[in-house]
Coordinates of C-alpha atoms and ligand atoms in Angstrom, one line a residue:
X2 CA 15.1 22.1 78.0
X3 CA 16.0 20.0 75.2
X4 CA 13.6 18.1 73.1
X5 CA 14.4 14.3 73.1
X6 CA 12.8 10.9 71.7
X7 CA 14.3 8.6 75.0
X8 CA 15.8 9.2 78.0
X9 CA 16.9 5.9 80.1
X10 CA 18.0 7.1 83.4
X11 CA 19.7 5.8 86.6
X12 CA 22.1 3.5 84.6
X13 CA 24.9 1.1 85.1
X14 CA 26.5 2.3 81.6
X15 CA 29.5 0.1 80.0
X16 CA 30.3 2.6 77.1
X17 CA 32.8 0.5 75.5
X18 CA 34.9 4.4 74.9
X19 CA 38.6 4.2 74.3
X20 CA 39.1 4.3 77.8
X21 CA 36.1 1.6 78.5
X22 CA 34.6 3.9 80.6
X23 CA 31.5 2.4 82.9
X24 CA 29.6 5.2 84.2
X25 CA 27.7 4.7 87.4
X26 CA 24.1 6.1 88.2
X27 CA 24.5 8.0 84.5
X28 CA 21.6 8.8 81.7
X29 CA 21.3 8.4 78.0
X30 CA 19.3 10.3 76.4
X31 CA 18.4 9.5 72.7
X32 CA 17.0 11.6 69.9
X33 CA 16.1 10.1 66.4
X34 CA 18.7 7.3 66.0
X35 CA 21.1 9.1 68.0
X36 CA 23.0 9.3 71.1
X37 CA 22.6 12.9 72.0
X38 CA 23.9 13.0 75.8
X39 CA 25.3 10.6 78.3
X40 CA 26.3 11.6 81.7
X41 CA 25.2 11.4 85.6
X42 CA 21.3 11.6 85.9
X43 CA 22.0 14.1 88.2
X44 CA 23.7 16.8 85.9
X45 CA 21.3 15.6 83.1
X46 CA 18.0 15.8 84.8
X47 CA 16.7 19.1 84.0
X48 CA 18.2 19.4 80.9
X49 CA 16.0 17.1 78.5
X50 CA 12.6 16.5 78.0
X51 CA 11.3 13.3 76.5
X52 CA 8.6 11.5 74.7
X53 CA 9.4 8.7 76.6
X54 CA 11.6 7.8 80.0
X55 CA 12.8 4.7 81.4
X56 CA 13.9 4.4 84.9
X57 CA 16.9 1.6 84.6
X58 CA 17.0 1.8 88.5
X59 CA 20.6 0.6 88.3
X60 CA 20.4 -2.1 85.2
X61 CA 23.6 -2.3 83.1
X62 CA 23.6 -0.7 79.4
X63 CA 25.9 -2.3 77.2
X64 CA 26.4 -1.2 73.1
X65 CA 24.6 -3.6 71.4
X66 CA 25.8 -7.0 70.0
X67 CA 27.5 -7.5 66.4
X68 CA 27.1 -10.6 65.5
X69 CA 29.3 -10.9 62.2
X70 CA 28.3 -15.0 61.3
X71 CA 25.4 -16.2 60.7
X72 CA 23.2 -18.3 58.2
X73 CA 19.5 -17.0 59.3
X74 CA 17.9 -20.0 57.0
X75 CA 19.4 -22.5 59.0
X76 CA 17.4 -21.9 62.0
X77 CA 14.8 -24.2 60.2
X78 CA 17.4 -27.1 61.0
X79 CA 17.4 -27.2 64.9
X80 CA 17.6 -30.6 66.1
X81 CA 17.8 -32.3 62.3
X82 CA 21.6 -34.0 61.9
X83 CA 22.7 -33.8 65.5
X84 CA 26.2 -35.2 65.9
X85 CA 26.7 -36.3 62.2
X86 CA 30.2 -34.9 60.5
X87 CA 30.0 -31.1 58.6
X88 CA 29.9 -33.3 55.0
X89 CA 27.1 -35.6 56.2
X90 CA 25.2 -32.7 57.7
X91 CA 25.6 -30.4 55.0
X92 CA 24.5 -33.4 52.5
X93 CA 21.7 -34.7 54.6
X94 CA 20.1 -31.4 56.5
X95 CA 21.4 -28.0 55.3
X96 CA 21.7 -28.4 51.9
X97 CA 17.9 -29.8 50.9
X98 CA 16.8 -27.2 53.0
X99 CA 18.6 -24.6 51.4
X100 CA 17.3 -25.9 47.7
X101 CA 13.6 -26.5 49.1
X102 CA 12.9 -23.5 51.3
X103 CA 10.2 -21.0 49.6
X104 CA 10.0 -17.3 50.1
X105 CA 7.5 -17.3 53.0
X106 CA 9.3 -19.8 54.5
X107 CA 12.8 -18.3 54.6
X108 CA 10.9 -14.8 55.4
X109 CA 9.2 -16.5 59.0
X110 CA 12.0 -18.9 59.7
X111 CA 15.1 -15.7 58.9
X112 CA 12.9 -13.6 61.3
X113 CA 12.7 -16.1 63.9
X114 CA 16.7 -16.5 63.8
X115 CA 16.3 -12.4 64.6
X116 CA 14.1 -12.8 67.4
X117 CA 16.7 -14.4 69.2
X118 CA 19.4 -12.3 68.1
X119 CA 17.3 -9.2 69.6
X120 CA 16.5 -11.5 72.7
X121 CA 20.7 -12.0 73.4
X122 CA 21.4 -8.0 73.0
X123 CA 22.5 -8.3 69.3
X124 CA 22.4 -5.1 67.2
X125 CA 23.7 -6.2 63.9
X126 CA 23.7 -8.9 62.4
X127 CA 25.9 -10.7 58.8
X128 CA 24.0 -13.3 56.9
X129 CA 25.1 -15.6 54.8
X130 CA 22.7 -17.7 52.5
X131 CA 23.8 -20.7 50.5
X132 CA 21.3 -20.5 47.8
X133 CA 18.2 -18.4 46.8
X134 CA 16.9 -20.2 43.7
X135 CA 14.4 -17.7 42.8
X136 CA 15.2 -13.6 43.6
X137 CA 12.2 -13.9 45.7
X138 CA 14.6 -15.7 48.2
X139 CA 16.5 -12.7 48.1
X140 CA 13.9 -10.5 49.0
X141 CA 12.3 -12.2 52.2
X142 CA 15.6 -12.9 53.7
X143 CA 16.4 -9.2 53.4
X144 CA 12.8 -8.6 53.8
X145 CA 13.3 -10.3 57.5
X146 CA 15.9 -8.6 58.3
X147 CA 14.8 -5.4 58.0
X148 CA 11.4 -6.3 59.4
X149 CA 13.3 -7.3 62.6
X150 CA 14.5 -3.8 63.4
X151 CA 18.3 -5.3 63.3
X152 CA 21.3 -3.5 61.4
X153 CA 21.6 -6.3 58.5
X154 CA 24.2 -7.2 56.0
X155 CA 22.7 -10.2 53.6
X156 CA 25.0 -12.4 51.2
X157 CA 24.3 -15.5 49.3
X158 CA 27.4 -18.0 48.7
X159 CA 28.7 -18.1 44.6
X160 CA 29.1 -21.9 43.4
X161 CA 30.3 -23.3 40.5
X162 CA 32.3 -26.0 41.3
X163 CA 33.6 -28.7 43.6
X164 CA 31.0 -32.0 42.9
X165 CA 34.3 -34.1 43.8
X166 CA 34.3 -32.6 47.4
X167 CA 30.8 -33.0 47.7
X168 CA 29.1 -30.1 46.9
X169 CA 25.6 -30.5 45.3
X170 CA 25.2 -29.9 41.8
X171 CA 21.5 -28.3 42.8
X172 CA 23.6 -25.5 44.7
X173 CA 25.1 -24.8 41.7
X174 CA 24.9 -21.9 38.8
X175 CA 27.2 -21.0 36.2
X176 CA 29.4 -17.9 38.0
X177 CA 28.2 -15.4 35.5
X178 CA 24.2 -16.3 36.6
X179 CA 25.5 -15.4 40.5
X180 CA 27.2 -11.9 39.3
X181 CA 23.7 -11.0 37.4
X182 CA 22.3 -12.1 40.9
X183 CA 24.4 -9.5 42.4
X184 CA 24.1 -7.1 40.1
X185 CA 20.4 -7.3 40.3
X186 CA 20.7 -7.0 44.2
X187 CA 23.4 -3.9 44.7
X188 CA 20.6 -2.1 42.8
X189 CA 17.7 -2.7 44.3
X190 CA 19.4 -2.5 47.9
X191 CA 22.0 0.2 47.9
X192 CA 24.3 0.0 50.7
X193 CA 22.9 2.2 53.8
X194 CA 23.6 2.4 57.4
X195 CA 20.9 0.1 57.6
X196 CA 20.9 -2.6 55.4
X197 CA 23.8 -3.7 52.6
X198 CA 25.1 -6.7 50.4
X199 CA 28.3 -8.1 50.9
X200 CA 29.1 -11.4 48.3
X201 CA 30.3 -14.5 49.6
X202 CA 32.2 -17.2 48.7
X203 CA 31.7 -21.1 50.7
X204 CA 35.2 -21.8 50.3
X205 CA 37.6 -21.4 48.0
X206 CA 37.5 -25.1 46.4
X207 CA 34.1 -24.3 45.5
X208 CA 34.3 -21.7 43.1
X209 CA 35.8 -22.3 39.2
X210 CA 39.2 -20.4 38.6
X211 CA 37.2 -18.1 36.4
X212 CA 34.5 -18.1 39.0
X213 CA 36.8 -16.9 41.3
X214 CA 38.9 -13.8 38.8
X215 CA 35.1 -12.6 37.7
X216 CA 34.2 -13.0 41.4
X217 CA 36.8 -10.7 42.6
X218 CA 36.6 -8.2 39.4
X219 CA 33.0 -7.5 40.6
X220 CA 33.8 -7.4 44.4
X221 CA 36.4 -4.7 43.2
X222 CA 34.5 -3.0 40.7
X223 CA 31.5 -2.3 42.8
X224 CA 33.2 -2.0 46.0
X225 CA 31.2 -5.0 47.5
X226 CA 33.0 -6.3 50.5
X227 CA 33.6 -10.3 50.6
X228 CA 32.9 -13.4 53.4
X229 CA 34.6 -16.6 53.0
X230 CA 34.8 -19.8 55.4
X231 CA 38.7 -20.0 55.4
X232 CA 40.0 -23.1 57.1
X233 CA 36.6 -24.4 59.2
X234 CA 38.2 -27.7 59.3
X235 CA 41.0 -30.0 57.9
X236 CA 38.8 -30.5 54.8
X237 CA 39.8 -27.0 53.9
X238 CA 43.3 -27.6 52.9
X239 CA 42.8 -30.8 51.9
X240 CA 40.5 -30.0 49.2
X241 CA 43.1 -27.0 48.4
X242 CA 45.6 -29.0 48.5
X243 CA 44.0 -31.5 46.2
X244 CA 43.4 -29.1 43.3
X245 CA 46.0 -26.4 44.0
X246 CA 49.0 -28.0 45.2
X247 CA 48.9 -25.4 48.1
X248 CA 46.5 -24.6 51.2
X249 CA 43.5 -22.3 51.5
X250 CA 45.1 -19.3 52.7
X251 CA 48.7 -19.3 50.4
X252 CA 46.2 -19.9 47.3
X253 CA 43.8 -17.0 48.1
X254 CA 47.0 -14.7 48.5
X255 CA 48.3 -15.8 45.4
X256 CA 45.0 -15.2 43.0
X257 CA 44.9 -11.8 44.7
X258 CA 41.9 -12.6 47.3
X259 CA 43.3 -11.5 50.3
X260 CA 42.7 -7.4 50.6
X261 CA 40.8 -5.5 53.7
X262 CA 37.5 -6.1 52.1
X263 CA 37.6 -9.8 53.0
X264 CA 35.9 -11.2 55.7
X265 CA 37.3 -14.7 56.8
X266 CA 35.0 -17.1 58.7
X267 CA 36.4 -19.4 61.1
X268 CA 40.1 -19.8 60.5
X269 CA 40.5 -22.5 62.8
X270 CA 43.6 -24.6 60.7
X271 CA 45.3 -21.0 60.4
X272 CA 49.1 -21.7 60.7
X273 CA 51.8 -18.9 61.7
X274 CA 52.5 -18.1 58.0
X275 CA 48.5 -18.1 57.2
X276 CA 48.0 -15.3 60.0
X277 CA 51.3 -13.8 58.6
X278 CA 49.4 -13.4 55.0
X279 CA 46.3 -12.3 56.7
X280 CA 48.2 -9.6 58.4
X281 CA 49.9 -8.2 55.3
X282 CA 46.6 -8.0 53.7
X283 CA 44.7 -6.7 56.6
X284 CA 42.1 -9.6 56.2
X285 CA 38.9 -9.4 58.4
X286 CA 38.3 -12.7 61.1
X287 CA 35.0 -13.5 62.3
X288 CA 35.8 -16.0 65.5
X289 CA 32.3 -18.7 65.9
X290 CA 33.7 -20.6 69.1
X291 CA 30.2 -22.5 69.5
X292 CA 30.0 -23.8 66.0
X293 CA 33.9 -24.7 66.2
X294 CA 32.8 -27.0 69.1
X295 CA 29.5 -28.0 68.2
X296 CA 31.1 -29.4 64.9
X297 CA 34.7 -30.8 66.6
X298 CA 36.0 -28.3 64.1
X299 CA 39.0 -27.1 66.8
X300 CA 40.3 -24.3 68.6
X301 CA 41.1 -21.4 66.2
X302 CA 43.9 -19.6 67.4
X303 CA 42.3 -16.4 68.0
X304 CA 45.0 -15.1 70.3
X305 CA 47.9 -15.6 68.0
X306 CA 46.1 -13.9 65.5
X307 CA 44.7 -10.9 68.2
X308 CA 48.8 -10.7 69.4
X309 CA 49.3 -10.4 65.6
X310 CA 47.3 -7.6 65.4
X311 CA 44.3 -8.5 62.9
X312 CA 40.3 -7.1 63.6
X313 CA 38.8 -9.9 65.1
X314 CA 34.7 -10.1 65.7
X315 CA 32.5 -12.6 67.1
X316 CA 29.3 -14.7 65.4
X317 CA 27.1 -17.1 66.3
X318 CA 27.3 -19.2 63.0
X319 CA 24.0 -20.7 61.6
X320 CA 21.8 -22.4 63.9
X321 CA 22.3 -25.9 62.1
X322 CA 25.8 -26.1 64.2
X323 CA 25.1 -24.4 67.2
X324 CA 21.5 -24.9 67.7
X325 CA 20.8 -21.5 68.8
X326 CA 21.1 -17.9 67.9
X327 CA 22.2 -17.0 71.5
X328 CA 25.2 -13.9 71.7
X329 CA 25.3 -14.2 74.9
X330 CA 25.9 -17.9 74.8
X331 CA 28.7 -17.3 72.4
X332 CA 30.7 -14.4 74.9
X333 CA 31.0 -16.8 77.2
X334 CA 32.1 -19.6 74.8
X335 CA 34.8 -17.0 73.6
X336 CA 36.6 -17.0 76.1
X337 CA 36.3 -20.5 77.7
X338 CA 37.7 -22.4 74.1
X339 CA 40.5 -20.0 74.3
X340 CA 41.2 -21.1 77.6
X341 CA 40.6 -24.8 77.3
X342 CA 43.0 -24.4 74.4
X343 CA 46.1 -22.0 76.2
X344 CA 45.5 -24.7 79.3
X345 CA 46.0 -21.2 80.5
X346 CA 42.8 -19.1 82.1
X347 CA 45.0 -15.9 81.8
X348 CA 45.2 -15.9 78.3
X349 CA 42.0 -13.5 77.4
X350 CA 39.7 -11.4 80.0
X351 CA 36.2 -10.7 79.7
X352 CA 37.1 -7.1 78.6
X353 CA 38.7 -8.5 75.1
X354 CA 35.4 -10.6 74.9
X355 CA 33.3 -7.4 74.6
X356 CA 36.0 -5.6 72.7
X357 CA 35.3 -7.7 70.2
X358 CA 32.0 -8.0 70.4
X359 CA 31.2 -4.7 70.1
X360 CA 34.3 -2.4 68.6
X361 CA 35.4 -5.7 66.5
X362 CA 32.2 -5.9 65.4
X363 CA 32.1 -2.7 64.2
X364 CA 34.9 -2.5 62.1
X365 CA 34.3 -5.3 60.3
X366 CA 31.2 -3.1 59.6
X367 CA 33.4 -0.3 58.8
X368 CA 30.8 1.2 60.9
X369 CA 33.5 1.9 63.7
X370 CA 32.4 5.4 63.6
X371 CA 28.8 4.5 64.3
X372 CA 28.5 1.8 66.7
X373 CA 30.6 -0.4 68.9
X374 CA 30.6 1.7 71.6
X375 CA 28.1 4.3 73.7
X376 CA 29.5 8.2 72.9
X377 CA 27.7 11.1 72.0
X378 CA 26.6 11.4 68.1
X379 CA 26.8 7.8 67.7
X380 CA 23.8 5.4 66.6
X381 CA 21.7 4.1 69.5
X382 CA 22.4 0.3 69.5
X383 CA 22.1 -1.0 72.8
X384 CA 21.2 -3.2 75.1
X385 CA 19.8 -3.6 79.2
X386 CA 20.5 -6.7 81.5
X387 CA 18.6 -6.7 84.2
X388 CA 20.8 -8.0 87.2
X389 CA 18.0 -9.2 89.1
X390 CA 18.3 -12.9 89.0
X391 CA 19.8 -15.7 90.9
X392 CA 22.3 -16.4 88.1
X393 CA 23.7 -12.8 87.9
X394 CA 23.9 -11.5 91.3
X395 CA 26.0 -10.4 92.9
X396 CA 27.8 -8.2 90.4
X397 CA 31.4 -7.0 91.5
X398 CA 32.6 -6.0 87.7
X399 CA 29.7 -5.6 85.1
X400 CA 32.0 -6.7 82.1
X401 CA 32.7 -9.8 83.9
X402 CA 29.1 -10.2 84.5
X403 CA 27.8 -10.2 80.8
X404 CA 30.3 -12.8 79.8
X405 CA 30.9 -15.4 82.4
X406 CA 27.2 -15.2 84.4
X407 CA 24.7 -13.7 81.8
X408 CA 22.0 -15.7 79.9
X409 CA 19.9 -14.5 77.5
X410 CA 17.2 -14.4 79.7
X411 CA 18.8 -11.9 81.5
X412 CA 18.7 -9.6 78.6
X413 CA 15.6 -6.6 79.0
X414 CA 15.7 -4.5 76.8
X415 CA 17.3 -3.7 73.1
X416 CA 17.7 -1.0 71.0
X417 CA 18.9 -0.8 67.7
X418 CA 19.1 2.5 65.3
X419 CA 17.2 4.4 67.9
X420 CA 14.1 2.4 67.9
X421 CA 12.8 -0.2 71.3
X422 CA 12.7 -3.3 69.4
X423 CA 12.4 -5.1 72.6
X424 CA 11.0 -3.9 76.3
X425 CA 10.7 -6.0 79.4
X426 CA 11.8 -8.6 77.2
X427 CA 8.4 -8.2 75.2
X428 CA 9.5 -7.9 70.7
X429 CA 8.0 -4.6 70.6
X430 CA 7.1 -4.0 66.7
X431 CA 6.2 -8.2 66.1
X432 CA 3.8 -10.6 67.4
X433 CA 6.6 -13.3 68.8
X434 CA 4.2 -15.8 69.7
X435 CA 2.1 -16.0 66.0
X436 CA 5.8 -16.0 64.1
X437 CA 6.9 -19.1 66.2
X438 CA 3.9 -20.4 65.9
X439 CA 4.5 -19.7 62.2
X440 CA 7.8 -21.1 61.9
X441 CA 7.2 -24.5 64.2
X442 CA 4.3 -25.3 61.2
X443 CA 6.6 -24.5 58.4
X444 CA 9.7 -26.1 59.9
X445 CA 8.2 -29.2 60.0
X446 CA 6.4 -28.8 56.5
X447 CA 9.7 -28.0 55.1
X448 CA 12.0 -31.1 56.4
X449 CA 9.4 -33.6 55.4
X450 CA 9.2 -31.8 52.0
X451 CA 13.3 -31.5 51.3
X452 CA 13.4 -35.7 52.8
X453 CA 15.9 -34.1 55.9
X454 CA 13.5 -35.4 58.6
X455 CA 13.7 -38.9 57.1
X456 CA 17.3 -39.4 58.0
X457 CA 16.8 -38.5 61.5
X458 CA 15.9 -40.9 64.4
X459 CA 12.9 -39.6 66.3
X460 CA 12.1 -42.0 69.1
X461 CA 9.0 -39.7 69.9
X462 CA 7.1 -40.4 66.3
X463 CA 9.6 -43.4 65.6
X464 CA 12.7 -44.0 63.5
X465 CA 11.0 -43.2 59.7
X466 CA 14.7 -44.0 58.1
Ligands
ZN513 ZN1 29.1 -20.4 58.0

């Protein structure tokens, strides 16, 4: 008998393999970080012994959730700015919270944002801050990350420029303080399976032309990968427009920015020709549908650019414009703003949802030969719904299931690099209830400090405006 760390048996398993494979009545078992056997309990049982064994007793096993969008920080802005426009919201709520958050704030509120993400099946996880004033920003936002058990790639946005289109002066540095920022961070964090820094850019309007040349030179010469909003909404090419006679995506092509290491956010104003350029280049898209609603950004026009061929992945965007951190949330989204959009309910299946929620995910990772999918000698990054609710049952096709009937709630169990981060829908490694606790106190400390709460109508403590 084999020696193994976890063996969950009796398994609905979606293995997301290249011939999306669902294996009934099957067993995983799991040794170290590693998927080391997956078949029917029946041939398995016998053949491993384990520390610990879970009956699933016919739950669903999915690969775990790549959420490649996010800005963790923002979970501190819940309910602040609802329904304003992105300028006024970025002005009034994310922006002062971004310049007035402290380390221990952005460590508990960065760690609650991965609470949820380990609650709706997530795995992995991009972040994207806008401004870490002191390194110790850094630190606890990667700090939280890691602490949460989830796979983690951290960035912070480079800004030199762009006090015409709004952007605050006190988000910006000189370009050469952000590379030394970098530089600083690619040492003490090394890229790992684990954990990495990517570099990121708001939008290209926001960066100096030199900003942008020494921005790239260092993305290249450290082999740092890249995350830009590219056309969230018509500001994009306006602002383009406005100070290079051309639109977002023409621009970037033209200064050299558009190569396999970027990651694109958004790309809802795309045009034919834009997803043309992004094809030659083999530029990276990260599709946010609940943000793109949340903020009337639009429809991007996700299946002109899947028909085109580009690696698209899914994200939940910062919880300033979507209110939540909920995957789950955002499968279902997916697909229904694709729909609304084709006035056609043909146009994407629940199978492409999960493609690229799990094997888009992973490229855009370059982890594809990691995770993304449930095979032997792959990481163990996974996740168990628990079909045993009013909302799930009955279940005729367990892919259709997750995206169109699934809540979070619904989600049991999730594993990530080997380890049960969460069980019976109890955080394993963290106490949940002391970090929200935690995080309500500072939340509230932290808006009336940055003056965001001020500009919001309460009708519960009255309108302080
Ligand atoms: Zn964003």
């Amino acid at each position: 008998m084999k020696k193994v760390d976890l063996l969950l048996t009796n398994a609905l398993i979606v293995t997301q393999d290249k011939d999306r494979s669902i294996l009934p009545e099957s067993t995983i078992a799991i040794r170290g970080n590693c998927i080391s056997a997956i078949g029917l309990t029946k041939e398995l049982e016998g053949q491993f012994t384990a520390d610990k064994v879970i009956d699933l007793n016919g739950k669903i096993v999915f690969p775990g959730l790549i959420n490649t969008h996010d800005h963790l920080f923002q979970v501190a802005t819940k309910g602040l700015g609802e329904d304003m426009s992105v300028q006024d919201w970025v002005t009034v709520v994310t922006a002062p919270t971004a310049a007035n958050i402290t380390p221990e704030e952005i460590y508990t509120v960065c760690l609650t944002g991965c609470l949820e993400l380990i609650h709706s099946g997530v795995t992995s996880v991009i972040d994207m801050n806008y401004m870490a004033y002191t390194f110790g920003l850094h630190d606890e936002n990667i700090h939280a990350i890691v602490d949460s058990g989830l796979r983690g790639v951290y960035s912070s946005i480079i800004s030199d420029y762009g006090l015409q289109y709004g952007i605050p002066e006190y988000l910006m540095r000189p370009t050469d303080w952000f590379i030394d920022q970098y530089d600083q961070l690619i040492s003490k964090y090394p890229p790992t399976e684990r954990m990495a820094v990517w570099m990121a850019v708001g939008a290209p309007w926001t960066v100096s032309g030199e900003g942008l040349d020494k921005s790239l030179a260092f993305s290249k010469r450290t082999g740092t990968p890249m995350i830009m909003h590219i056309g969230e909404n018509w500001v994009d090419n306006y602002c383009s427009q406005d100070r290079f006679g051309m639109n977002s995506v023409p621009y970037l092509e033209k200064i050299g920015f558009l190569r396999p290491e970027l990651l694109a956010i958004h790309c809802v104003t795309l045009d034919d020709e834009d997803i043309q350029l992004f094809v030659k280049n083999n530029v990276k898209v990260s599709y946010n549908p609940v943000s793109n609603m949340y903020l009337g950004n639009g429809i991007p026009p996700m299946m002109k650019m899947r028909d085109a061929g580009l690696q698209i992945s899914l994200g939940v965007d910062g919880a300033g414009s979507n209110n939540s951190q909920d995957m789950i949330e955002t499968l279902k989204v997916a697909a229904l703003l694709q729909k609304v959009g084709a006035k056609d309910p043909a146009v994407i299946n629940a199978q492409q949802v999960l493609d690229w929620a799990t094997l888009g995910g992973a490229q855009i990772l370059g982890l594809e030969d990691q995770i993304g999918s449930l095979e032997v000698g792959k990481q163990a990054d996974l996740f168990v719904i628990a079909p045993n609710s009013a909302k799930v049952v009955p279940i005729h096709d367990p892919v259709a299931t997750l995206i169109y009937s699934c809540g979070q709630e619904n989600v049991e169990m999730t594993v990530a690099n080997g380890v049960i981060l969460m069980e019976d829908r109890v955080i394993q490694h963290l106490d949940e209830d002391e970090i929200l606790k935690k995080s309500q106190a500072a939340c509230l400390a932290l808006a009336e400090r940055c003056g965001s709460d001020s500009k919001v109508k309460r009708s519960w403590i009255g309108n302080r405006a």
